[in-house]
Amino acid sequence: MRPDSTFWNGKRVVLTGHTGFKGSWLALWLQRLGARVTGIALYPDTAPSLFDAAKVTNGMDSHFCDIRDREALAAHIKRAEPEIVLHLAAQPLVRASYQYPVETFATNMMGTVHLLEALRNLNSVRVALMVTTDKVYRNQERPVPYDEDAPLGGHDPYSASKAASELVITSYRDAFLAAQGVAVASARAGNVIGGGDWSADRIIPDAVRAWDSNHVLQVRRPDAVRPWQHVLEPLAGYLRLAHALWDAPALAGSWNFGPDAADAVSVRHVVDIARSAYGRGEVAYGQGDTGPHEAGLLMLDSAKSRAMLGISSRWNLNEMVGRTMRWYGAFAQGTNVRSLCEADIDAFES
């Protein structure tokens, strides 16, 4: 469902993680909708970054702050007086979580605690949407999609830290914020792709880096299956859910956002489409037996968001991968990055 500009226009929104990949796209979209956006995040951690390239800070109030710093975060929140809070700030990478487990838990779990604590007794706020991940579920590697009532778990520190943050979110909602009149929800989205992601150990950025440099793309786990979607798909879901929570606080709870389980496909399949769209590129497929543990099979059941929010996928796999590869191609040719993003949002909304 297209976000309603008449709702978002003039809304005071705090967006954490606005310097990241998803956060930058969401900040741009909120600006187009007329929201008064305050961003709170670390400096971008990639070069290039979508935040810098698209000049995301133009048209919003941007602050660089570590959400592990409870007092600084609370001060920014208090000054912004948000009506809606969208929490995307995180340590978002599975493999990095093996290297930095303490930092991952401190950011993803305690950072969530700090944000929710800052919302206690804040009279302005009505909606808080906390973005976690599809990896919060106890993955049993079976061909069964996980719905919102499936048990939480997490083998790697990233997944476990996000599952822990789900417990934090539920506790703060039930113990404090519901009685305060704040509708609190968590959003669990599938794997996203789209232009402007330069993170390490993600398949599309890895492919673009390798093929632009005439190197061979090394794929660790080609047969791993994921619920792929273009970045605008879950962002549209977040915007729709936040609007719905404003009107109907009883919708507070956890929500999945992803394609139908039947549309979850392997990494190999995504790489084949990306290479075709790129026009060239060599690939070396591994056996999936190197490196730390990563889930081999993950599917989401998003029937709740389809039925109750009217959410449905706009772009199929071929279109989303092709559009993403064209974005990177246009970026390499020097096309204005903000215009590239706005063109994709226009196409998504049309």
Tab-separated table of C-alpha atoms in Angstrom:
chain	number	residue	atom	x	y	z
A	1	MET	CA	0.000	0.000	0.000
A	2	ARG	CA	1.337	3.435	-0.942
A	3	PRO	CA	2.270	5.505	2.145
A	4	ASP	CA	-0.258	8.256	2.808
A	5	SER	CA	1.397	11.678	2.523
A	6	THR	CA	-1.604	13.338	4.149
A	7	PHE	CA	-0.844	11.307	7.272
A	8	TRP	CA	2.931	11.744	7.300
A	9	ASN	CA	3.036	15.404	6.310
A	10	GLY	CA	4.221	17.411	9.311
A	11	LYS	CA	4.595	14.388	11.619
A	12	ARG	CA	7.564	14.615	13.982
A	13	VAL	CA	9.513	11.406	13.384
A	14	VAL	CA	12.668	10.151	15.068
A	15	LEU	CA	14.515	7.689	12.837
A	16	THR	CA	17.467	5.851	14.337
A	17	GLY	CA	20.003	4.340	11.978
A	18	HIS	CA	19.366	6.924	9.260
A	19	THR	CA	22.978	6.681	8.034
A	20	GLY	CA	22.671	2.986	7.157
A	21	PHE	CA	21.431	1.368	3.965
A	22	LYS	CA	17.773	0.876	4.925
A	23	GLY	CA	17.773	3.963	7.106
A	24	SER	CA	18.963	6.193	4.268
A	25	TRP	CA	16.233	4.952	1.954
A	26	LEU	CA	13.622	5.450	4.678
A	27	ALA	CA	14.882	8.950	5.499
A	28	LEU	CA	14.558	9.943	1.845
A	29	TRP	CA	11.053	8.512	1.642
A	30	LEU	CA	9.913	10.254	4.828
A	31	GLN	CA	11.247	13.559	3.506
A	32	ARG	CA	9.227	13.111	0.301
A	33	LEU	CA	6.133	12.465	2.430
A	34	GLY	CA	6.642	15.746	4.276
A	35	ALA	CA	7.611	14.333	7.669
A	36	ARG	CA	9.774	16.374	10.040
A	37	VAL	CA	12.578	13.840	10.476
A	38	THR	CA	15.206	13.750	13.197
A	39	GLY	CA	17.901	11.150	12.537
A	40	ILE	CA	20.088	9.579	15.229
A	41	ALA	CA	22.889	7.252	14.205
A	42	LEU	CA	26.599	6.595	13.995
A	43	TYR	CA	28.595	7.988	11.105
A	44	PRO	CA	28.296	5.853	7.939
A	45	ASP	CA	30.542	2.810	8.165
A	46	THR	CA	31.106	2.222	4.450
A	47	ALA	CA	32.795	4.239	1.742
A	48	PRO	CA	30.968	5.053	-0.413
A	49	SER	CA	27.764	5.282	1.602
A	50	LEU	CA	24.230	5.934	0.427
A	51	PHE	CA	23.822	8.499	3.201
A	52	ASP	CA	26.642	10.660	1.827
A	53	ALA	CA	26.099	9.970	-1.867
A	54	ALA	CA	22.373	10.811	-1.764
A	55	LYS	CA	22.886	13.783	0.581
A	56	VAL	CA	20.315	12.288	2.911
A	57	THR	CA	20.959	14.919	5.578
A	58	ASN	CA	19.449	17.587	3.300
A	59	GLY	CA	15.858	18.034	4.398
A	60	MET	CA	16.152	16.558	7.904
A	61	ASP	CA	17.733	17.131	11.302
A	62	SER	CA	20.697	14.761	11.585
A	63	HIS	CA	22.603	13.835	14.747
A	64	PHE	CA	25.527	11.463	15.145
A	65	CYS	CA	25.115	9.537	18.385
A	66	ASP	CA	25.873	6.004	19.594
A	67	ILE	CA	22.700	4.394	20.941
A	68	ARG	CA	24.887	2.669	23.533
A	69	ASP	CA	25.240	6.128	25.109
A	70	ARG	CA	22.018	6.202	27.112
A	71	GLU	CA	22.196	9.811	28.282
A	72	ALA	CA	23.114	11.292	24.904
A	73	LEU	CA	20.390	9.291	23.165
A	74	ALA	CA	17.766	10.350	25.709
A	75	ALA	CA	18.745	13.991	25.282
A	76	HIS	CA	18.301	13.827	21.505
A	77	ILE	CA	14.940	12.084	21.873
A	78	LYS	CA	13.682	14.628	24.392
A	79	ARG	CA	14.644	17.583	22.190
A	80	ALA	CA	12.996	16.076	19.111
A	81	GLU	CA	9.644	15.507	20.864
A	82	PRO	CA	8.725	12.750	18.397
A	83	GLU	CA	5.217	11.598	17.684
A	84	ILE	CA	6.505	8.487	15.890
A	85	VAL	CA	9.768	6.620	16.483
A	86	LEU	CA	11.221	4.265	13.864
A	87	HIS	CA	14.148	2.305	15.301
A	88	LEU	CA	16.540	0.893	12.682
A	89	ALA	CA	19.927	1.501	14.341
A	90	ALA	CA	21.793	-1.781	14.779
A	91	GLN	CA	24.911	-3.813	14.209
A	92	PRO	CA	23.302	-5.541	11.203
A	93	LEU	CA	25.783	-8.181	10.015
A	94	VAL	CA	25.862	-11.859	10.985
A	95	ARG	CA	29.543	-12.442	10.259
A	96	ALA	CA	30.598	-9.243	12.013
A	97	SER	CA	28.717	-10.427	15.098
A	98	TYR	CA	31.107	-13.370	15.405
A	99	GLN	CA	34.024	-10.922	15.478
A	100	TYR	CA	32.362	-8.405	17.790
A	101	PRO	CA	29.782	-10.224	19.941
A	102	VAL	CA	29.938	-7.850	22.907
A	103	GLU	CA	29.462	-4.800	20.700
A	104	THR	CA	26.640	-6.565	18.856
A	105	PHE	CA	24.709	-7.331	22.034
A	106	ALA	CA	25.416	-3.873	23.458
A	107	THR	CA	24.086	-2.171	20.331
A	108	ASN	CA	21.194	-4.410	19.385
A	109	MET	CA	19.855	-5.339	22.814
A	110	MET	CA	20.960	-2.575	25.192
A	111	GLY	CA	20.600	0.083	22.496
A	112	THR	CA	16.957	-0.957	22.238
A	113	VAL	CA	16.628	-0.748	26.027
A	114	HIS	CA	18.091	2.771	25.978
A	115	LEU	CA	15.686	3.929	23.291
A	116	LEU	CA	12.592	2.489	24.943
A	117	GLU	CA	13.683	3.902	28.294
A	118	ALA	CA	13.965	7.330	26.660
A	119	LEU	CA	10.321	7.030	25.591
A	120	ARG	CA	9.041	6.441	29.108
A	121	ASN	CA	7.102	9.477	30.359
A	122	LEU	CA	7.608	11.236	27.011
A	123	ASN	CA	4.192	12.726	26.374
A	124	SER	CA	4.667	13.453	22.678
A	125	VAL	CA	5.177	9.895	21.422
A	126	ARG	CA	2.274	7.746	20.193
A	127	VAL	CA	3.914	5.069	18.043
A	128	ALA	CA	7.233	3.219	18.348
A	129	LEU	CA	8.154	0.751	15.605
A	130	MET	CA	11.224	-1.322	16.419
A	131	VAL	CA	12.867	-3.083	13.471
A	132	THR	CA	14.511	-6.411	14.266
A	133	THR	CA	15.059	-9.181	11.670
A	134	ASP	CA	13.723	-12.399	10.191
A	135	LYS	CA	16.587	-14.163	11.982
A	136	VAL	CA	14.991	-13.829	15.441
A	137	TYR	CA	13.352	-17.245	15.078
A	138	ARG	CA	14.769	-20.506	16.396
A	139	ASN	CA	15.837	-21.845	13.015
A	140	GLN	CA	15.327	-25.582	12.722
A	141	GLU	CA	16.365	-25.710	9.059
A	142	ARG	CA	13.037	-27.133	7.965
A	143	PRO	CA	10.918	-26.041	4.961
A	144	VAL	CA	8.333	-24.422	7.209
A	145	PRO	CA	7.845	-20.634	7.176
A	146	TYR	CA	7.985	-18.925	10.553
A	147	ASP	CA	4.994	-16.880	11.652
A	148	GLU	CA	5.025	-14.310	14.425
A	149	ASP	CA	4.205	-16.898	17.107
A	150	ALA	CA	7.154	-19.178	16.300
A	151	PRO	CA	9.725	-19.617	19.103
A	152	LEU	CA	12.566	-17.100	19.202
A	153	GLY	CA	16.186	-18.151	19.139
A	154	GLY	CA	19.506	-17.368	17.498
A	155	HIS	CA	22.705	-19.345	16.932
A	156	ASP	CA	24.957	-16.437	15.969
A	157	PRO	CA	25.334	-13.331	18.169
A	158	TYR	CA	23.493	-11.131	15.679
A	159	SER	CA	20.390	-13.333	15.615
A	160	ALA	CA	20.487	-13.884	19.372
A	161	SER	CA	20.884	-10.173	20.078
A	162	LYS	CA	17.862	-9.389	17.933
A	163	ALA	CA	15.812	-12.154	19.567
A	164	ALA	CA	16.792	-10.694	22.943
A	165	SER	CA	15.680	-7.259	21.776
A	166	GLU	CA	12.276	-8.741	20.939
A	167	LEU	CA	11.901	-9.729	24.599
A	168	VAL	CA	12.947	-6.225	25.618
A	169	ILE	CA	10.372	-4.693	23.272
A	170	THR	CA	7.586	-6.894	24.647
A	171	SER	CA	8.558	-6.137	28.230
A	172	TYR	CA	8.631	-2.360	27.781
A	173	ARG	CA	5.350	-2.424	25.882
A	174	ASP	CA	3.555	-4.485	28.516
A	175	ALA	CA	5.191	-3.032	31.628
A	176	PHE	CA	5.309	0.645	30.724
A	177	LEU	CA	4.433	2.016	27.320
A	178	ALA	CA	0.989	0.538	26.634
A	179	ALA	CA	-0.347	2.177	29.790
A	180	GLN	CA	1.301	5.408	28.655
A	181	GLY	CA	-0.661	5.302	25.397
A	182	VAL	CA	2.262	4.331	23.156
A	183	ALA	CA	1.646	1.645	20.540
A	184	VAL	CA	4.831	-0.439	20.325
A	185	ALA	CA	5.465	-2.985	17.580
A	186	SER	CA	8.392	-4.963	16.214
A	187	ALA	CA	8.971	-5.571	12.511
A	188	ARG	CA	10.794	-8.660	11.259
A	189	ALA	CA	11.789	-8.332	7.608
A	190	GLY	CA	13.411	-10.714	5.174
A	191	ASN	CA	16.711	-10.182	3.338
A	192	VAL	CA	16.743	-6.897	1.443
A	193	ILE	CA	18.562	-5.819	-1.688
A	194	GLY	CA	18.643	-2.499	-3.489
A	195	GLY	CA	20.938	0.191	-4.777
A	196	GLY	CA	23.275	1.886	-2.345
A	197	ASP	CA	24.246	-1.038	-0.137
A	198	TRP	CA	28.027	-1.318	0.185
A	199	SER	CA	28.136	-3.533	3.277
A	200	ALA	CA	30.609	-6.391	3.477
A	201	ASP	CA	29.456	-10.007	3.178
A	202	ARG	CA	26.199	-9.236	1.392
A	203	ILE	CA	25.743	-10.940	-1.925
A	204	ILE	CA	24.770	-8.050	-4.221
A	205	PRO	CA	27.391	-5.561	-2.918
A	206	ASP	CA	29.988	-8.350	-3.057
A	207	ALA	CA	29.000	-9.095	-6.655
A	208	VAL	CA	29.172	-5.451	-7.738
A	209	ARG	CA	32.589	-4.987	-6.118
A	210	ALA	CA	33.959	-8.149	-7.690
A	211	TRP	CA	32.600	-7.639	-11.192
A	212	ASP	CA	33.429	-3.923	-11.332
A	213	SER	CA	37.038	-4.911	-10.558
A	214	ASN	CA	37.055	-7.873	-12.983
A	215	HIS	CA	37.460	-10.261	-10.059
A	216	VAL	CA	35.741	-13.567	-9.451
A	217	LEU	CA	32.792	-13.410	-7.059
A	218	GLN	CA	33.325	-15.919	-4.265
A	219	VAL	CA	30.017	-17.317	-2.980
A	220	ARG	CA	30.330	-19.180	0.322
A	221	ARG	CA	26.894	-20.777	0.594
A	222	PRO	CA	25.225	-20.846	-2.837
A	223	ASP	CA	22.394	-23.132	-1.740
A	224	ALA	CA	21.293	-21.056	1.267
A	225	VAL	CA	17.646	-20.038	0.849
A	226	ARG	CA	16.354	-16.641	1.963
A	227	PRO	CA	13.164	-14.520	1.641
A	228	TRP	CA	14.579	-11.852	-0.695
A	229	GLN	CA	12.849	-8.513	-1.257
A	230	HIS	CA	13.688	-5.066	-2.546
A	231	VAL	CA	14.482	-2.619	0.242
A	232	LEU	CA	11.380	-0.549	-0.535
A	233	GLU	CA	9.087	-3.497	0.210
A	234	PRO	CA	9.676	-3.697	3.984
A	235	LEU	CA	10.024	0.084	4.255
A	236	ALA	CA	6.550	0.457	2.773
A	237	GLY	CA	5.413	-2.086	5.345
A	238	TYR	CA	6.972	-0.127	8.205
A	239	LEU	CA	5.286	3.086	7.069
A	240	ARG	CA	1.944	1.341	6.685
A	241	LEU	CA	2.239	-0.324	10.096
A	242	ALA	CA	3.189	2.911	11.863
A	243	HIS	CA	0.143	4.616	10.329
A	244	ALA	CA	-2.081	1.714	11.355
A	245	LEU	CA	-0.745	1.792	14.929
A	246	TRP	CA	-1.564	5.488	15.145
A	247	ASP	CA	-5.179	4.765	14.269
A	248	ALA	CA	-5.464	1.404	16.055
A	249	PRO	CA	-3.017	0.933	18.974
A	250	ALA	CA	-4.423	-2.567	19.553
A	251	LEU	CA	-2.338	-3.681	16.555
A	252	ALA	CA	0.776	-3.415	18.738
A	253	GLY	CA	2.799	-6.612	18.574
A	254	SER	CA	5.212	-8.336	16.186
A	255	TRP	CA	4.890	-8.370	12.394
A	256	ASN	CA	6.642	-10.222	9.570
A	257	PHE	CA	7.395	-8.512	6.262
A	258	GLY	CA	8.600	-10.663	3.412
A	259	PRO	CA	7.633	-12.500	0.235
A	260	ASP	CA	5.514	-15.624	0.163
A	261	ALA	CA	7.392	-18.681	1.388
A	262	ALA	CA	7.221	-20.140	-2.115
A	263	ASP	CA	9.196	-17.130	-3.375
A	264	ALA	CA	12.176	-17.726	-1.087
A	265	VAL	CA	15.073	-18.796	-3.328
A	266	SER	CA	18.731	-19.719	-3.116
A	267	VAL	CA	21.725	-17.409	-3.204
A	268	ARG	CA	22.778	-19.153	-6.428
A	269	HIS	CA	19.496	-18.186	-8.090
A	270	VAL	CA	19.902	-14.540	-7.081
A	271	VAL	CA	23.497	-14.483	-8.345
A	272	ASP	CA	22.437	-15.936	-11.710
A	273	ILE	CA	19.858	-13.169	-12.164
A	274	ALA	CA	22.321	-10.497	-11.034
A	275	ARG	CA	25.002	-11.691	-13.442
A	276	SER	CA	22.531	-11.719	-16.318
A	277	ALA	CA	21.433	-8.178	-15.467
A	278	TYR	CA	25.034	-6.998	-15.092
A	279	GLY	CA	25.972	-8.548	-18.439
A	280	ARG	CA	29.155	-10.316	-17.346
A	281	GLY	CA	31.013	-11.596	-14.303
A	282	GLU	CA	32.682	-14.775	-13.088
A	283	VAL	CA	31.493	-16.713	-10.049
A	284	ALA	CA	33.121	-19.407	-7.921
A	285	TYR	CA	30.655	-21.348	-5.796
A	286	GLY	CA	31.807	-22.813	-2.500
A	287	GLN	CA	30.474	-25.857	-0.704
A	288	GLY	CA	28.969	-24.052	2.261
A	289	ASP	CA	31.401	-25.660	4.678
A	290	THR	CA	33.716	-22.725	5.447
A	291	GLY	CA	33.397	-19.920	7.954
A	292	PRO	CA	31.131	-19.645	10.998
A	293	HIS	CA	27.631	-21.070	11.116
A	294	GLU	CA	24.970	-19.345	9.034
A	295	ALA	CA	21.411	-20.518	8.506
A	296	GLY	CA	20.881	-22.621	5.401
A	297	LEU	CA	17.108	-22.286	5.082
A	298	LEU	CA	14.885	-19.419	6.201
A	299	MET	CA	11.335	-18.601	5.149
A	300	LEU	CA	8.789	-16.177	6.591
A	301	ASP	CA	5.019	-16.391	6.906
A	302	SER	CA	3.775	-12.843	6.295
A	303	ALA	CA	0.076	-13.691	6.099
A	304	LYS	CA	-0.680	-11.386	9.046
A	305	SER	CA	0.663	-8.250	7.341
A	306	ARG	CA	-1.058	-9.169	4.087
A	307	ALA	CA	-4.423	-9.765	5.737
A	308	MET	CA	-4.446	-6.977	8.332
A	309	LEU	CA	-2.386	-4.258	6.640
A	310	GLY	CA	-3.066	-4.938	2.981
A	311	ILE	CA	0.652	-5.474	2.298
A	312	SER	CA	1.678	-7.340	-0.847
A	313	SER	CA	4.907	-7.594	-2.816
A	314	ARG	CA	5.173	-5.128	-5.690
A	315	TRP	CA	8.258	-6.449	-7.503
A	316	ASN	CA	9.141	-10.028	-8.308
A	317	LEU	CA	12.681	-11.360	-8.005
A	318	ASN	CA	13.736	-10.636	-11.581
A	319	GLU	CA	12.526	-7.048	-11.377
A	320	MET	CA	14.033	-6.298	-7.985
A	321	VAL	CA	17.450	-7.745	-8.871
A	322	GLY	CA	17.449	-6.149	-12.322
A	323	ARG	CA	16.465	-2.772	-10.902
A	324	THR	CA	19.189	-3.046	-8.262
A	325	MET	CA	21.910	-3.856	-10.778
A	326	ARG	CA	20.792	-0.983	-13.010
A	327	TRP	CA	21.032	1.328	-9.975
A	328	TYR	CA	24.666	0.361	-9.443
A	329	GLY	CA	25.387	0.732	-13.145
A	330	ALA	CA	23.933	4.241	-13.178
A	331	PHE	CA	25.882	5.105	-10.029
A	332	ALA	CA	29.123	4.012	-11.719
A	333	GLN	CA	28.316	6.351	-14.610
A	334	GLY	CA	27.940	9.322	-12.265
A	335	THR	CA	24.154	9.654	-12.183
A	336	ASN	CA	22.822	11.761	-9.326
A	337	VAL	CA	22.287	9.319	-6.474
A	338	ARG	CA	19.343	11.047	-4.830
A	339	SER	CA	17.595	11.099	-8.197
A	340	LEU	CA	18.246	7.367	-8.591
A	341	CYS	CA	16.563	6.675	-5.259
A	342	GLU	CA	13.646	8.982	-5.994
A	343	ALA	CA	13.117	7.276	-9.354
A	344	ASP	CA	12.862	3.881	-7.627
A	345	ILE	CA	10.442	5.257	-5.049
A	346	ASP	CA	8.357	6.790	-7.856
A	347	ALA	CA	8.278	3.475	-9.671
A	348	PHE	CA	7.358	1.610	-6.488
A	349	GLU	CA	4.516	3.996	-5.678
A	350	SER	CA	3.145	4.128	-9.220
